[in-house]
Amino acid sequence: MLQRRHGGRAGVDLVCVALSDHAGAATMTIGHDTTRSTLHAYGGALAGEAATLSPRRETVRLARLDDFADRIAAAGEVARVLKIDVQGHEL
């Protein structure tokens, strides 16, 4: 949805990355209801959906926030807005 609304807009760079405590890659399970996407095992409250909807999976890039910020600074850019969707994992 962000890509549709803001992709190609001057001054906006959309970066698809999952922030983590380590760099690498992970498999994201995307449910029928995209608010239920997760990097965790597809179980618990999502198990019923998994049984009936065959969720799709995508490999996503993982990055540490500090490394991500350093890369932006090294490119001579400034991040003015950083949108992070934690999908219920707020502290």
mmCIF file of C-alpha atoms in Angstrom:
data_model
loop_
_atom_site.group_PDB
_atom_site.id
_atom_site.type_symbol
_atom_site.label_atom_id
_atom_site.label_comp_id
_atom_site.label_asym_id
_atom_site.label_seq_id
_atom_site.Cartn_x
_atom_site.Cartn_y
_atom_site.Cartn_z
ATOM 1 C CA MET A 1 0.000 0.000 0.000
ATOM 2 C CA LEU A 2 2.849 2.431 0.742
ATOM 3 C CA GLN A 3 4.296 1.743 -2.693
ATOM 4 C CA ARG A 4 0.978 2.591 -4.347
ATOM 5 C CA ARG A 5 0.516 5.785 -2.339
ATOM 6 C CA HIS A 6 4.044 7.140 -2.186
ATOM 7 C CA GLY A 7 6.284 5.238 -4.590
ATOM 8 C CA GLY A 8 8.028 7.524 -7.046
ATOM 9 C CA ARG A 9 7.255 10.637 -5.020
ATOM 10 C CA ALA A 10 10.040 13.225 -4.883
ATOM 11 C CA GLY A 11 11.908 13.040 -1.588
ATOM 12 C CA VAL A 12 10.420 9.664 -0.617
ATOM 13 C CA ASP A 13 12.496 6.490 -0.579
ATOM 14 C CA LEU A 14 10.631 3.323 0.340
ATOM 15 C CA VAL A 15 12.908 0.608 1.698
ATOM 16 C CA CYS A 16 11.568 -2.875 2.253
ATOM 17 C CA VAL A 17 13.534 -4.189 5.189
ATOM 18 C CA ALA A 18 12.669 -5.920 8.438
ATOM 19 C CA LEU A 19 14.541 -4.440 11.402
ATOM 20 C CA SER A 20 16.047 -7.033 13.697
ATOM 21 C CA ASP A 21 18.821 -7.581 16.211
ATOM 22 C CA HIS A 22 20.954 -9.060 13.398
ATOM 23 C CA ALA A 23 21.474 -8.714 9.662
ATOM 24 C CA GLY A 24 20.485 -11.447 7.239
ATOM 25 C CA ALA A 25 17.261 -12.766 5.783
ATOM 26 C CA ALA A 26 14.076 -14.313 7.127
ATOM 27 C CA THR A 27 10.877 -15.792 5.816
ATOM 28 C CA MET A 28 7.821 -13.602 6.308
ATOM 29 C CA THR A 29 4.450 -15.321 6.263
ATOM 30 C CA ILE A 30 1.776 -13.059 4.799
ATOM 31 C CA GLY A 31 -1.776 -13.950 5.699
ATOM 32 C CA HIS A 32 -4.958 -13.185 3.794
ATOM 33 C CA ASP A 33 -5.403 -10.223 6.134
ATOM 34 C CA THR A 34 -2.046 -8.460 5.691
ATOM 35 C CA THR A 35 -2.208 -7.076 9.232
ATOM 36 C CA ARG A 36 -1.424 -10.645 10.254
ATOM 37 C CA SER A 37 1.917 -10.916 8.509
ATOM 38 C CA THR A 38 4.658 -12.304 10.736
ATOM 39 C CA LEU A 39 8.264 -13.440 10.919
ATOM 40 C CA HIS A 40 7.214 -15.857 13.664
ATOM 41 C CA ALA A 41 5.871 -19.377 13.220
ATOM 42 C CA TYR A 42 2.366 -19.198 11.771
ATOM 43 C CA GLY A 43 0.454 -20.577 14.727
ATOM 44 C CA GLY A 44 -1.592 -19.542 17.702
ATOM 45 C CA ALA A 45 -4.308 -17.098 16.717
ATOM 46 C CA LEU A 46 -3.244 -17.425 13.082
ATOM 47 C CA ALA A 47 -3.389 -21.220 12.899
ATOM 48 C CA GLY A 48 -7.021 -21.339 11.747
ATOM 49 C CA GLU A 49 -6.300 -18.869 8.968
ATOM 50 C CA ALA A 50 -3.243 -20.855 7.913
ATOM 51 C CA ALA A 51 -5.328 -24.008 7.620
ATOM 52 C CA THR A 52 -7.852 -22.464 5.261
ATOM 53 C CA LEU A 53 -6.097 -19.708 3.336
ATOM 54 C CA SER A 54 -2.651 -21.070 2.449
ATOM 55 C CA PRO A 55 -0.712 -17.919 3.326
ATOM 56 C CA ARG A 56 2.120 -16.910 1.036
ATOM 57 C CA ARG A 57 5.721 -16.547 2.109
ATOM 58 C CA GLU A 58 8.390 -14.068 1.059
ATOM 59 C CA THR A 59 12.041 -13.817 1.948
ATOM 60 C CA VAL A 60 12.774 -10.411 3.489
ATOM 61 C CA ARG A 61 16.060 -8.671 4.211
ATOM 62 C CA LEU A 62 16.879 -8.141 7.886
ATOM 63 C CA ALA A 63 18.960 -5.200 9.093
ATOM 64 C CA ARG A 64 19.937 -3.732 12.425
ATOM 65 C CA LEU A 65 18.531 -0.213 12.912
ATOM 66 C CA ASP A 66 22.004 1.154 13.741
ATOM 67 C CA ASP A 67 23.458 -0.309 10.528
ATOM 68 C CA PHE A 68 20.521 1.005 8.512
ATOM 69 C CA ALA A 69 20.962 4.524 9.950
ATOM 70 C CA ASP A 70 24.726 4.400 9.306
ATOM 71 C CA ARG A 71 24.101 3.476 5.662
ATOM 72 C CA ILE A 72 21.749 6.448 5.237
ATOM 73 C CA ALA A 73 24.287 8.815 6.834
ATOM 74 C CA ALA A 74 27.138 7.427 4.692
ATOM 75 C CA ALA A 75 25.091 8.249 1.591
ATOM 76 C CA GLY A 76 24.895 11.848 2.811
ATOM 77 C CA GLU A 77 21.172 11.657 3.420
ATOM 78 C CA VAL A 78 19.001 12.365 6.443
ATOM 79 C CA ALA A 79 16.029 10.249 7.447
ATOM 80 C CA ARG A 80 13.308 12.682 8.460
ATOM 81 C CA VAL A 81 10.584 10.081 8.944
ATOM 82 C CA LEU A 82 10.973 6.419 9.782
ATOM 83 C CA LYS A 83 7.740 4.414 9.787
ATOM 84 C CA ILE A 84 8.002 1.196 11.712
ATOM 85 C CA ASP A 85 5.040 -1.158 11.954
ATOM 86 C CA VAL A 86 5.635 -3.598 14.808
ATOM 87 C CA GLN A 87 2.342 -5.495 14.368
ATOM 88 C CA GLY A 88 1.488 -5.800 18.048
ATOM 89 C CA HIS A 89 5.037 -6.135 19.394
ATOM 90 C CA GLU A 90 5.067 -2.737 21.103
ATOM 91 C CA LEU A 91 7.021 -2.505 24.347
#
